[in-house]
Coordinates of C-alpha atoms and ligand atoms in Angstrom, one line a residue:
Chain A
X1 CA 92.9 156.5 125.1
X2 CA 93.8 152.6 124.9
X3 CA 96.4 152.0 122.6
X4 CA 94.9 150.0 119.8
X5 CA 96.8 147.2 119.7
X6 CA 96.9 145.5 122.6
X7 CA 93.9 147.4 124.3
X8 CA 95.7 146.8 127.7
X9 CA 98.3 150.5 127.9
X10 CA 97.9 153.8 127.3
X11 CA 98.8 154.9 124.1
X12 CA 101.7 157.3 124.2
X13 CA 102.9 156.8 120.4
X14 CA 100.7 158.6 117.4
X15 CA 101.0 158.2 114.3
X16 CA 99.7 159.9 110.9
X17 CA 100.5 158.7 108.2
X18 CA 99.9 159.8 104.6
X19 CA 99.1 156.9 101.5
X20 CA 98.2 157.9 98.4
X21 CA 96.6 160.9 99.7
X22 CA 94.6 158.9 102.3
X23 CA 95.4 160.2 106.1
X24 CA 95.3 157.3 108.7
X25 CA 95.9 157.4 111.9
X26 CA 97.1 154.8 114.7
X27 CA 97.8 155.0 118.4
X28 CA 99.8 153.0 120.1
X29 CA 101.8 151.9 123.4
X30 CA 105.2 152.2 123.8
X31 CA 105.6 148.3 123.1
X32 CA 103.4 147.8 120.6
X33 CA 105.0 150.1 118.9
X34 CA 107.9 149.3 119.1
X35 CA 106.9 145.7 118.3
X36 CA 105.5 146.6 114.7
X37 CA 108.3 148.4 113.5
X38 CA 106.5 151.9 113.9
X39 CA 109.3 153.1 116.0
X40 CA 112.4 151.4 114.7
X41 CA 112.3 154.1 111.8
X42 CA 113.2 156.9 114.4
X43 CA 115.7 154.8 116.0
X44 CA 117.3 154.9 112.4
X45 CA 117.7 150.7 112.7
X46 CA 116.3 148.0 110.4
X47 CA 112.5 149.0 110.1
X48 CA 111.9 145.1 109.4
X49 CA 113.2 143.2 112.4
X50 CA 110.3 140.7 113.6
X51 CA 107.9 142.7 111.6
X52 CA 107.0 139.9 109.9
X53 CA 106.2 137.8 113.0
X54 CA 103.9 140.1 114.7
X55 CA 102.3 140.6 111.2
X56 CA 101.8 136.6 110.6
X57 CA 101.0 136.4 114.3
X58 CA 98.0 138.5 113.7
X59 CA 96.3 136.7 110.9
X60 CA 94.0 133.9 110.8
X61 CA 95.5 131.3 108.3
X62 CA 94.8 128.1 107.2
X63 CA 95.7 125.1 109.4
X64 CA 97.5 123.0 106.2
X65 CA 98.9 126.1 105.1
X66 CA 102.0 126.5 107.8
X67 CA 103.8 122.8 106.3
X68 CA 102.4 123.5 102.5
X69 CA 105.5 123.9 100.3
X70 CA 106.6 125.6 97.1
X71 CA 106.5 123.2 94.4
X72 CA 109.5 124.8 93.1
X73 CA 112.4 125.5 95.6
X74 CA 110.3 123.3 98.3
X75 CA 110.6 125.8 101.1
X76 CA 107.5 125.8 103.1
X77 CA 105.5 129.3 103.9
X78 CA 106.4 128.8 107.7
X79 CA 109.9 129.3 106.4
X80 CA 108.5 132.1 105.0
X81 CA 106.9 133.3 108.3
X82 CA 110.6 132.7 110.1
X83 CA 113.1 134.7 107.7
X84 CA 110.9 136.9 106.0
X85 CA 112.6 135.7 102.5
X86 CA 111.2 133.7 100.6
X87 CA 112.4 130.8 98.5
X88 CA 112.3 131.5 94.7
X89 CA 109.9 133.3 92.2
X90 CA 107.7 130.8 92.1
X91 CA 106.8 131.2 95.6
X92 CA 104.8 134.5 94.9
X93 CA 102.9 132.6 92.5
X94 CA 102.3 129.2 95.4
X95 CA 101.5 132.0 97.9
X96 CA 99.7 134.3 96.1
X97 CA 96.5 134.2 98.1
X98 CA 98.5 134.0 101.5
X99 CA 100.8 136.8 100.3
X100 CA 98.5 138.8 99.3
X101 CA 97.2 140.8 102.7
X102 CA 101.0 140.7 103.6
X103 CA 102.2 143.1 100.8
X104 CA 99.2 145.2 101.2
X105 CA 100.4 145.7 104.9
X106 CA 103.9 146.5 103.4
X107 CA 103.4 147.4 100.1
X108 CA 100.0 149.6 100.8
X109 CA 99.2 149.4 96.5
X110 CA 99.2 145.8 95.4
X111 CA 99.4 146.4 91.6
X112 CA 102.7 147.4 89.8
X113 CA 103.1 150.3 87.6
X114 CA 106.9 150.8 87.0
X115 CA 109.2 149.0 84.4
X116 CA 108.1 145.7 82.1
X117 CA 110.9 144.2 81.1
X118 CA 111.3 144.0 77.4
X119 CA 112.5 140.5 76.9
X120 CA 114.7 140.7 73.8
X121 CA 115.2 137.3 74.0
X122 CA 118.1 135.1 72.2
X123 CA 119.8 137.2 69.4
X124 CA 120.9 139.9 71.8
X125 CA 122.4 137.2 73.8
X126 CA 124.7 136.0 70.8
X127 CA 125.4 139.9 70.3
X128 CA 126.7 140.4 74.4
X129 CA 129.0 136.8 74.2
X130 CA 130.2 138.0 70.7
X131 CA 131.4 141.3 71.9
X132 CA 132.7 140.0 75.2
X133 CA 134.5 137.5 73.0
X134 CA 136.0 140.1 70.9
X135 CA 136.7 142.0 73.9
X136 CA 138.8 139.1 75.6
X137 CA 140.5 138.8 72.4
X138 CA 141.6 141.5 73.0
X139 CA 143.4 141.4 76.1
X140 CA 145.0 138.4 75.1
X141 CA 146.5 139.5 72.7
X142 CA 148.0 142.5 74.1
X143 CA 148.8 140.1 77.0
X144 CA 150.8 138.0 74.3
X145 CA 148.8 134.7 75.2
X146 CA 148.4 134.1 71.7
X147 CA 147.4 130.2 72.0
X148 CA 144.7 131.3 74.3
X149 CA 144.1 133.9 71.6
X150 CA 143.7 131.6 68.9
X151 CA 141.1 129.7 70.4
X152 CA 138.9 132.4 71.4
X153 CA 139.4 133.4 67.7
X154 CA 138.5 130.1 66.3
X155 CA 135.2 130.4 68.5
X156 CA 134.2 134.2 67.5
X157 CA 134.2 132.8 63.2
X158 CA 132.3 129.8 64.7
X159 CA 129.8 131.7 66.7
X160 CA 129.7 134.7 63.7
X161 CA 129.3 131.7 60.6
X162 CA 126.2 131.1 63.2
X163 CA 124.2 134.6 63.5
X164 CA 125.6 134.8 59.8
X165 CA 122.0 133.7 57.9
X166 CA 119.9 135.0 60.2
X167 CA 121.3 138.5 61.0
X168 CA 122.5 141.8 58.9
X169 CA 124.8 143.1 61.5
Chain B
X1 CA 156.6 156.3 107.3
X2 CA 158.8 159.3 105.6
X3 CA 157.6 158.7 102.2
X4 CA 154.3 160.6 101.4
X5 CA 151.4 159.2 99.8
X6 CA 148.4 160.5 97.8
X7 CA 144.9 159.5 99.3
X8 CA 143.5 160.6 96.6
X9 CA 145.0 157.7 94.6
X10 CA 142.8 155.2 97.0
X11 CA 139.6 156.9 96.8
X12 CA 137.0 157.0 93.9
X13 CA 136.5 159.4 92.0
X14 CA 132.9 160.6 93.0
X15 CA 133.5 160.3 96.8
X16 CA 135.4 164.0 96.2
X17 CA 133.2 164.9 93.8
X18 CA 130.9 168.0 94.9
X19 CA 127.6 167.5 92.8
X20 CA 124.1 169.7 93.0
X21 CA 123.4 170.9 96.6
X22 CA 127.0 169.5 97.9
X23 CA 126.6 171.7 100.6
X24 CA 124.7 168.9 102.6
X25 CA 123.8 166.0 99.8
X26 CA 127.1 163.8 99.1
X27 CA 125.6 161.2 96.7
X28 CA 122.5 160.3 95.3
X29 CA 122.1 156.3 94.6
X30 CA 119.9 153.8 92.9
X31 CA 119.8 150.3 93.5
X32 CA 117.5 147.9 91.2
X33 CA 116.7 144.2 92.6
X34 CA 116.8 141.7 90.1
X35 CA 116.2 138.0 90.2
X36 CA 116.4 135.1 87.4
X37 CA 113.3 133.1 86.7
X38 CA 113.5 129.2 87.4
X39 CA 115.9 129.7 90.3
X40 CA 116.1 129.9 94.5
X41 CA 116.8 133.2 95.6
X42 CA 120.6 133.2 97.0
X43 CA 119.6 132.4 100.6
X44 CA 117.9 129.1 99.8
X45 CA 120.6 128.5 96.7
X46 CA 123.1 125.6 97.0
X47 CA 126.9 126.3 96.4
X48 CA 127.0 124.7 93.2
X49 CA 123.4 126.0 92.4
X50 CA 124.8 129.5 93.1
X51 CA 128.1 129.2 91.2
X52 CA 125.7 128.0 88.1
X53 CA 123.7 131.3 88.7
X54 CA 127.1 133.5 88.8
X55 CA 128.1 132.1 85.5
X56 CA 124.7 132.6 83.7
X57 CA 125.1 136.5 84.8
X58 CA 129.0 136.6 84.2
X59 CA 128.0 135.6 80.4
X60 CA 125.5 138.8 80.2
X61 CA 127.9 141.2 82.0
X62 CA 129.4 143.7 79.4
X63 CA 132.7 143.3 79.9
X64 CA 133.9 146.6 78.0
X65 CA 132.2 148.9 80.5
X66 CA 132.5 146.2 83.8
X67 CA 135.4 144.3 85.5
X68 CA 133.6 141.0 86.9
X69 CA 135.2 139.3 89.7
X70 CA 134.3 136.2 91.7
X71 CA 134.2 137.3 95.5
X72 CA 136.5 134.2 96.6
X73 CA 139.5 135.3 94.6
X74 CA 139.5 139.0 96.3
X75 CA 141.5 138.8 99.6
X76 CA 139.4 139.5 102.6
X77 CA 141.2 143.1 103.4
X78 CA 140.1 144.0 99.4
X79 CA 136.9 143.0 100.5
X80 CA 136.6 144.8 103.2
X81 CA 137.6 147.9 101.5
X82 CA 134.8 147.5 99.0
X83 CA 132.4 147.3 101.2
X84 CA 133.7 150.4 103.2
X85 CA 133.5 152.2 99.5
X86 CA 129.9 150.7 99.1
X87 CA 130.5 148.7 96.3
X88 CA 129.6 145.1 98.1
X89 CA 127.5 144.9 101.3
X90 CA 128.1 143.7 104.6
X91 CA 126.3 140.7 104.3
X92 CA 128.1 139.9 101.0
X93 CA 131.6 140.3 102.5
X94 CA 131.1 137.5 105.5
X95 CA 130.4 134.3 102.9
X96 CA 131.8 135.0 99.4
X97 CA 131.0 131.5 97.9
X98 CA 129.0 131.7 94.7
X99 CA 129.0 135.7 94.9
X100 CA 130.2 137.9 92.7
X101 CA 130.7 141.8 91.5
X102 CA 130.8 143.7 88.9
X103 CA 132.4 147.1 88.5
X104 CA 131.9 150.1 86.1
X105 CA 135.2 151.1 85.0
X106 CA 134.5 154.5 86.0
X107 CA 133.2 152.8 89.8
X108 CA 129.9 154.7 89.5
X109 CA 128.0 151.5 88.6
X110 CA 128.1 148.0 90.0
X111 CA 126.3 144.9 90.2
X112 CA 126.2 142.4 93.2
X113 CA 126.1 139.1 92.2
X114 CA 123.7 136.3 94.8
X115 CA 123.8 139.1 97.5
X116 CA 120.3 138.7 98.8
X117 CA 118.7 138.9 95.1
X118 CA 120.5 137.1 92.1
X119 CA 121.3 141.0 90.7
X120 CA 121.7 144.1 92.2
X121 CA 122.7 147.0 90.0
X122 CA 123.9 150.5 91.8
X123 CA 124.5 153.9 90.8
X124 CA 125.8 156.6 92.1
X125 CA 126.4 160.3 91.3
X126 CA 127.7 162.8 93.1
X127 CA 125.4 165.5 94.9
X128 CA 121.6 165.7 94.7
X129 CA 121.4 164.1 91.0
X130 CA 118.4 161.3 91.5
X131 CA 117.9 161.1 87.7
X132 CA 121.3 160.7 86.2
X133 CA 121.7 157.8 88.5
X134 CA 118.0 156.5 87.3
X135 CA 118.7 156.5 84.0
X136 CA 122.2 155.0 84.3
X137 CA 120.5 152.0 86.1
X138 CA 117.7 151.6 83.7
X139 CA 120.1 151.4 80.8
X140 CA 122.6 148.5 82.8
X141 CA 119.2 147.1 83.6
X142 CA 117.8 147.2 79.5
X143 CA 121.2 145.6 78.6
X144 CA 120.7 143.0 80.9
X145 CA 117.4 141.6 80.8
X146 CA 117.5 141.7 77.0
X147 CA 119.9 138.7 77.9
X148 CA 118.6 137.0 81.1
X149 CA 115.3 135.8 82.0
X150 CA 114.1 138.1 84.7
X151 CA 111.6 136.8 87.0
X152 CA 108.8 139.1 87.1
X153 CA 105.0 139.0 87.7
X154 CA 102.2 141.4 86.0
X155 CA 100.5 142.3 89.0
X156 CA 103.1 141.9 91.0
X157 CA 106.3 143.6 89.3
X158 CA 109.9 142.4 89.7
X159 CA 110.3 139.2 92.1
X160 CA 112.6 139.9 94.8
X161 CA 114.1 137.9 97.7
X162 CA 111.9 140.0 100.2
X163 CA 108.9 141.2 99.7
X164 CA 109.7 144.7 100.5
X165 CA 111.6 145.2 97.4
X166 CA 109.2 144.0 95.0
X167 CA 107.5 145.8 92.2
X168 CA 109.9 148.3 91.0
X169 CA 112.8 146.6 92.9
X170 CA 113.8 150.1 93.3
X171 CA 115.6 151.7 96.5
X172 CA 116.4 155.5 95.4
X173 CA 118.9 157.0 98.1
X174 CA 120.5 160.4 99.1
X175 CA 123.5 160.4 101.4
X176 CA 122.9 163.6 103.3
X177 CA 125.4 165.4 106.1
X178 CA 123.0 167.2 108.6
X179 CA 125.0 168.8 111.2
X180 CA 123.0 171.5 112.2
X181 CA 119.7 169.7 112.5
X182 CA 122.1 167.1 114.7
X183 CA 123.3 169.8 117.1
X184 CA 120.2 171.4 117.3
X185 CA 117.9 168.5 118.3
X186 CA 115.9 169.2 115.3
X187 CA 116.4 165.8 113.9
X188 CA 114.2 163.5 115.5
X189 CA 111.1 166.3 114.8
X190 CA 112.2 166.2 110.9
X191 CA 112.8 162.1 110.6
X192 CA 109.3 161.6 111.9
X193 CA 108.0 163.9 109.3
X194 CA 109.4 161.9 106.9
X195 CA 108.9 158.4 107.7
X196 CA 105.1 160.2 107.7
X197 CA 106.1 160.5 103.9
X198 CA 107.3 156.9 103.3
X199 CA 110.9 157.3 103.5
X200 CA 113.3 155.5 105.9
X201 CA 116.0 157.2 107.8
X202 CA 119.8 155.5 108.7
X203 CA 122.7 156.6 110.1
X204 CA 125.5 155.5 107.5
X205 CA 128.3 154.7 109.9
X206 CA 127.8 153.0 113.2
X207 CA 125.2 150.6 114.4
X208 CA 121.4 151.7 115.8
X209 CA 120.8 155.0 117.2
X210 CA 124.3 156.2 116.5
X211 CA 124.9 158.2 113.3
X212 CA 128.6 158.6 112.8
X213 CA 129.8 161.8 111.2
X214 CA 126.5 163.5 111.0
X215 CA 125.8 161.5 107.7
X216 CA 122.3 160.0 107.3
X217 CA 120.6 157.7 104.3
X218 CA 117.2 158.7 103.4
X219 CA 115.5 156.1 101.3
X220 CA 112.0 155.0 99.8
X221 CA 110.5 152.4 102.0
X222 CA 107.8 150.7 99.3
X223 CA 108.5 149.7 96.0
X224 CA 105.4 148.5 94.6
X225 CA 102.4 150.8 93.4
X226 CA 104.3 153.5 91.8
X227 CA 106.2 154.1 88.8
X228 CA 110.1 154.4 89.4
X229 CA 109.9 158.1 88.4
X230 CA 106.9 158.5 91.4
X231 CA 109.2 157.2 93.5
X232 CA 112.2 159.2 92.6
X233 CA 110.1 162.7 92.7
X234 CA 109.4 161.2 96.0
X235 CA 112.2 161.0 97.5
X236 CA 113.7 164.2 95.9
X237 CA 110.4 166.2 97.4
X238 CA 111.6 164.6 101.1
X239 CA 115.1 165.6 100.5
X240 CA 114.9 168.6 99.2
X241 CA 112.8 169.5 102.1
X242 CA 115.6 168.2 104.7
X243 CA 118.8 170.5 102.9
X244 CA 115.9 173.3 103.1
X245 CA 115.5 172.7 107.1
X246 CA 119.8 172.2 107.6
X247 CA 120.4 175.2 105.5
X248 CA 118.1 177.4 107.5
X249 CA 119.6 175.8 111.0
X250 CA 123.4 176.4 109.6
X251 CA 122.6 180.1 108.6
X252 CA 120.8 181.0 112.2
X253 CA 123.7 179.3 113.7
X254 CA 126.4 181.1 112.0
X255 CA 123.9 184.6 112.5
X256 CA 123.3 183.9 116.4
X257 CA 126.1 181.5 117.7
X258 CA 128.7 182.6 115.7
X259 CA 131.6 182.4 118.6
X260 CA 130.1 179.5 119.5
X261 CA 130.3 177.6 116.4
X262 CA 133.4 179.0 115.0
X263 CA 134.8 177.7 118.4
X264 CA 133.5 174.2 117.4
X265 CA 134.5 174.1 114.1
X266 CA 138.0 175.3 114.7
X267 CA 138.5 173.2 117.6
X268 CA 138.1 170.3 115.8
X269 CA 140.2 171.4 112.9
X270 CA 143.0 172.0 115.7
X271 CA 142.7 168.4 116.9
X272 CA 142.6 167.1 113.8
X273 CA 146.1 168.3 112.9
X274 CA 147.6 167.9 116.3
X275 CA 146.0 164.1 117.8
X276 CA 148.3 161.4 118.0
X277 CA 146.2 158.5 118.8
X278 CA 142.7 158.9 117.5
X279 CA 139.9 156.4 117.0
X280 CA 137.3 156.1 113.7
X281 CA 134.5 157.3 115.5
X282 CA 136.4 160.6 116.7
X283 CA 137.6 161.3 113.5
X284 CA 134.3 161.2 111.7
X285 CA 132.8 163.6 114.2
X286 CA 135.8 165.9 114.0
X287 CA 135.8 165.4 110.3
X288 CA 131.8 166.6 110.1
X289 CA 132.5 169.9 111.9
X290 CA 135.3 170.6 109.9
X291 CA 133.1 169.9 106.7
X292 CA 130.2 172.3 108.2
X293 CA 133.0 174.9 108.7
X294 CA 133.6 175.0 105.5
X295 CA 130.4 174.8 103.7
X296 CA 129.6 177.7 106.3
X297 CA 132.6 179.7 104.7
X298 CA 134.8 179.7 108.1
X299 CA 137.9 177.2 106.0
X300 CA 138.6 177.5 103.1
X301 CA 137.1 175.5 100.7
X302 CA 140.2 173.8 98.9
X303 CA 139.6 171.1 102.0
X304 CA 137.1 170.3 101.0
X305 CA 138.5 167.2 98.8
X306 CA 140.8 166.5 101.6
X307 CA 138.3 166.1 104.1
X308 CA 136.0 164.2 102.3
X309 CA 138.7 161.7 101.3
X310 CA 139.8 161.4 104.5
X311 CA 136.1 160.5 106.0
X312 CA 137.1 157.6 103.5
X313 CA 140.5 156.7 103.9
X314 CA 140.5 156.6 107.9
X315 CA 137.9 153.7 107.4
X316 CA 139.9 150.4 108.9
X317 CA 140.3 148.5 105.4
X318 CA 141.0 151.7 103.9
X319 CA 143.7 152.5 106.4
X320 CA 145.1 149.3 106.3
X321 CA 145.7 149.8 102.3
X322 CA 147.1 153.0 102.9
X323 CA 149.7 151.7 104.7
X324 CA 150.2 148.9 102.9
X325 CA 149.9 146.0 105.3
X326 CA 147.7 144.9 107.7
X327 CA 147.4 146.6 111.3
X328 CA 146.8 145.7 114.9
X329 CA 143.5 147.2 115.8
X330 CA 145.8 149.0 118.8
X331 CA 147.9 150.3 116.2
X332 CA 145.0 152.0 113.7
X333 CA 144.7 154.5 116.1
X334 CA 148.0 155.6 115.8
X335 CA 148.4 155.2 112.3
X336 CA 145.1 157.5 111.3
X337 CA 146.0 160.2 113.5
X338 CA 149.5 160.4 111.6
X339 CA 147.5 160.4 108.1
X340 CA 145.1 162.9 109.1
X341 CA 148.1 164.9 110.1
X342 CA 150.2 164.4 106.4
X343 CA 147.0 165.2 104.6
X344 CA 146.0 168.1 106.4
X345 CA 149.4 169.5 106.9
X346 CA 149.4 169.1 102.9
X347 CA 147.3 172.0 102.6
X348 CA 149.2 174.4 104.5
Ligands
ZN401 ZN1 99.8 148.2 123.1
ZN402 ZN1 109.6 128.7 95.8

């Protein structure tokens, strides 16, 4: 048997593996292989190393879209295809389309199912700097830096006069 | 050096600790990625850009239950010893501008600040205990994303720096000592079993093929397309199946080879408390057979602390603290063989 990947060696390497209850197998050469990542795992290294090359390497993609950047942090996806990182948040949202066959090589399921952030928004903020205030107080005083103190007092009335109307705690 | 020490006093708490199946799991860890919305991931951040990120955080942080620190005012030896302690990473250590950490007061939580995501928060717990650290993430998580302004995507989960993490942002982790499977060649048979079940295998000490000490980090290697509990029951499944495998090996070995292995394990224990001159990499492997020796029941198991401190405290930043200065790389040697010997000699 060929290996599949470069259709050139043998394939010495076989792999099964199990996704989502799916059985796939691959057969491979000892280079290819080792190229993709398959065999980095046994050699307990970095699975990633220039996974992301080979991946790229392999994929047809639009001429424009190597030197198109995120509108956001301005890093452009051939960045991208170099590090492996990319830029900022927003670049999953530029790249969506481009990213998309990407993750499903990494990822295997595209869609997530874990945590949604809840997004308390502002009053818990005021809450966490009020206590943290509180808590410095704290320390000052016990560290008898009692101008330093009475500042941080003078802001914790301030901020609490603030949340006063609004909140019952 | 006449004046005796306690290494206990250097190490946290947990790395003594013996939790569920402490016979071959150390620790069981979570890590959560985390990234702000609006703002470049750390390695395409500017200084200043960075630093403005690090105070955003630093305002969410509770401060009773975390110390914060900015990485630049820690001394690179304290640095160093975090990192040996797993409480900052490698890559964290080398450029500390605009970084930051965050440390539980009882050390079993911490977040990195612009490591390779704006937020990572940690846990740890001692033993095969996945959920306890779960749920002590989640909640450091809740706290802080009631706060911040995550970036996250509905079909796509949690943003993250690579796009390996994203999703669940989740890497669940068991620290797992596998002498047996080691010495019998069974390892490389079992790892490919389970990178067939998603999971990633690493040595924790030393670089590539080498695993230091016996001591190996198995890990989830997706993180988008489950729920973090899938994920979890995962990983437990895997594990479970290893300490299974390694208790099975340990048992026929003790039944079969039992001159052979008591040799080994006592061997190594004499060494131990005679060498003058030893180097990290000797010490860990000595330090693993003395820990199989006594899980097997050959030492006796008040050692146990002791040699589980000292697979800390022989570390090079961990040393150096010991000692209380800074040592020539020729002169570690020396030095770790003389606190192996003071520790173990403490013990009768
Ligand atoms: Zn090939
Ligand atoms: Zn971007």
């Amino acid at each position: 048997m060929l290996c599949e990947h470069c259709n050139l060696n043998p394939a010495t390497v076989h792999f099964k593996s199990v996704i989502d209850g799916v059985v796939q197998e691959k057969h491979l050469c000892q280079n290819c292989a080792e190229e993709t990542g398959q065999l980095k795992i046994f050699n307990l290294s970095n699975p990633l190393g220039s996974f992301f090359e080979t991946l790229l390497g392999s994929m047809e993609l639009r001429p424009t879209l190597m030197s198109s950047k995120c509108k956001a942090c301005n890093i452009t996806f051939e960045e991208f295809r170099q590090s492996g990182q990319l830029g900022c948040p927003t670049c999953y949202r530029e790249f969506r389309e481009e990213l998309r066959p990407i993750l499903k090589r990494i990822q295997g399921d595209i869609v997530h199912k874990g945590k949604v952030p809840k997004r308390a928004g502002g009053k818990l903020g005021v809450q966490r700097k009020l206590e943290n205030l509180r808590e410095e107080l704290k320390n000052l005083v016990s560290l008898e830096e009692y101008e330093k103190a009475a500042k941080v007092r003078d802001k914790i009335r301030e901020m609490e006069k603030e949340a006063g109307g609004e909140s019952g705690e | 050096m006449s004046e005796k020490k306690n290494i206990m006093k250097l190490i946290t708490p947990w790395m003594i600790e013996s939790g569920p199946e402490g016979d071959v799991v150390l620790s069981s860890r979570i890590r959560l990625a985390r990234n702000l919305e609006g703002r470049s991931f750390p390695a395409h951040a500017s200084v200043s850009e960075k630093n403005a990120i690090r105070d955003d955080i630093k305002k969410a942080i509770n401060k009773k239950e975390f110390n914060f620190l900015e990485l630049e005012d820690i001394s690179p030896l304290e640095r160093e010893n975090m990192m040996e302690s797993h409480l900052l990473s490698p890559q964290i250590i080398a450029s500390p501008e605009g970084r930051g950490v965050a440390i539980a007061k009882d050390q079993r939580s911490s977040i990195m600040i612009n490591e390779e995501d704006h937020l990572r928060i940690q846990t740890i717990t001692p033993g095969l205990d996945l959920k306890t650290a779960l749920i002590k993430a989640n909640s450091i998580d809740d706290d802080l994303e009631s706060i911040l302004n995550l970036a996250f995507d509905e079909q796509l989960g949690y943003l993250t720096a690579w796009p390996t993490n994203i999703g669940t942002g989740l890497r669940v982790s068991a620290m797992v000592h596998l002498p047996g499977l080691t010495l019998t060649n069974n390892l490389p048979q079992l790892l490919s079993s389970v990178s067939q079940l998603g999971m990633v295998v690493r040595g924790i000490y030393g670089e590539g093929t080498e695993a230091l000490g016996n001591l190996y980090q198995i890990s989830n290697q997706r993180s988008l397309g489950r729920t973090e509990e899938e994920f979890l029951s995962d990983l437990a499944t895997a594990v479970t199946h290893i300490i299974g495998e390694e208790r099975k090996i340990r048992e026929a070995l003790k039944q079969k080879s039992q001159y052979f292995i008591e040799d080994k394990v006592f061997r190594s224990l004499g060494i131990l408390k005679e060498a003058r001159v030893i180097s990290t990499n000797e010490a860990l492997a000595l330090l693993s057979d003395v820990r199989l020796g006594i899980d097997l029941g050959l030492i006796n198991q008040d050692l146990k602390p002791i040699v589980q401190g000292l697979m800390q405290i022989i570390r090079p930043a961990h040393l150096q603290k010991y000692m209380g200065n800074t040592l020539e790389p020729e002169l570690r040697d020396y030095y770790r063989a003389l606190v192996i010997r003071e520790e173990l000699a403490r013990e009768g």
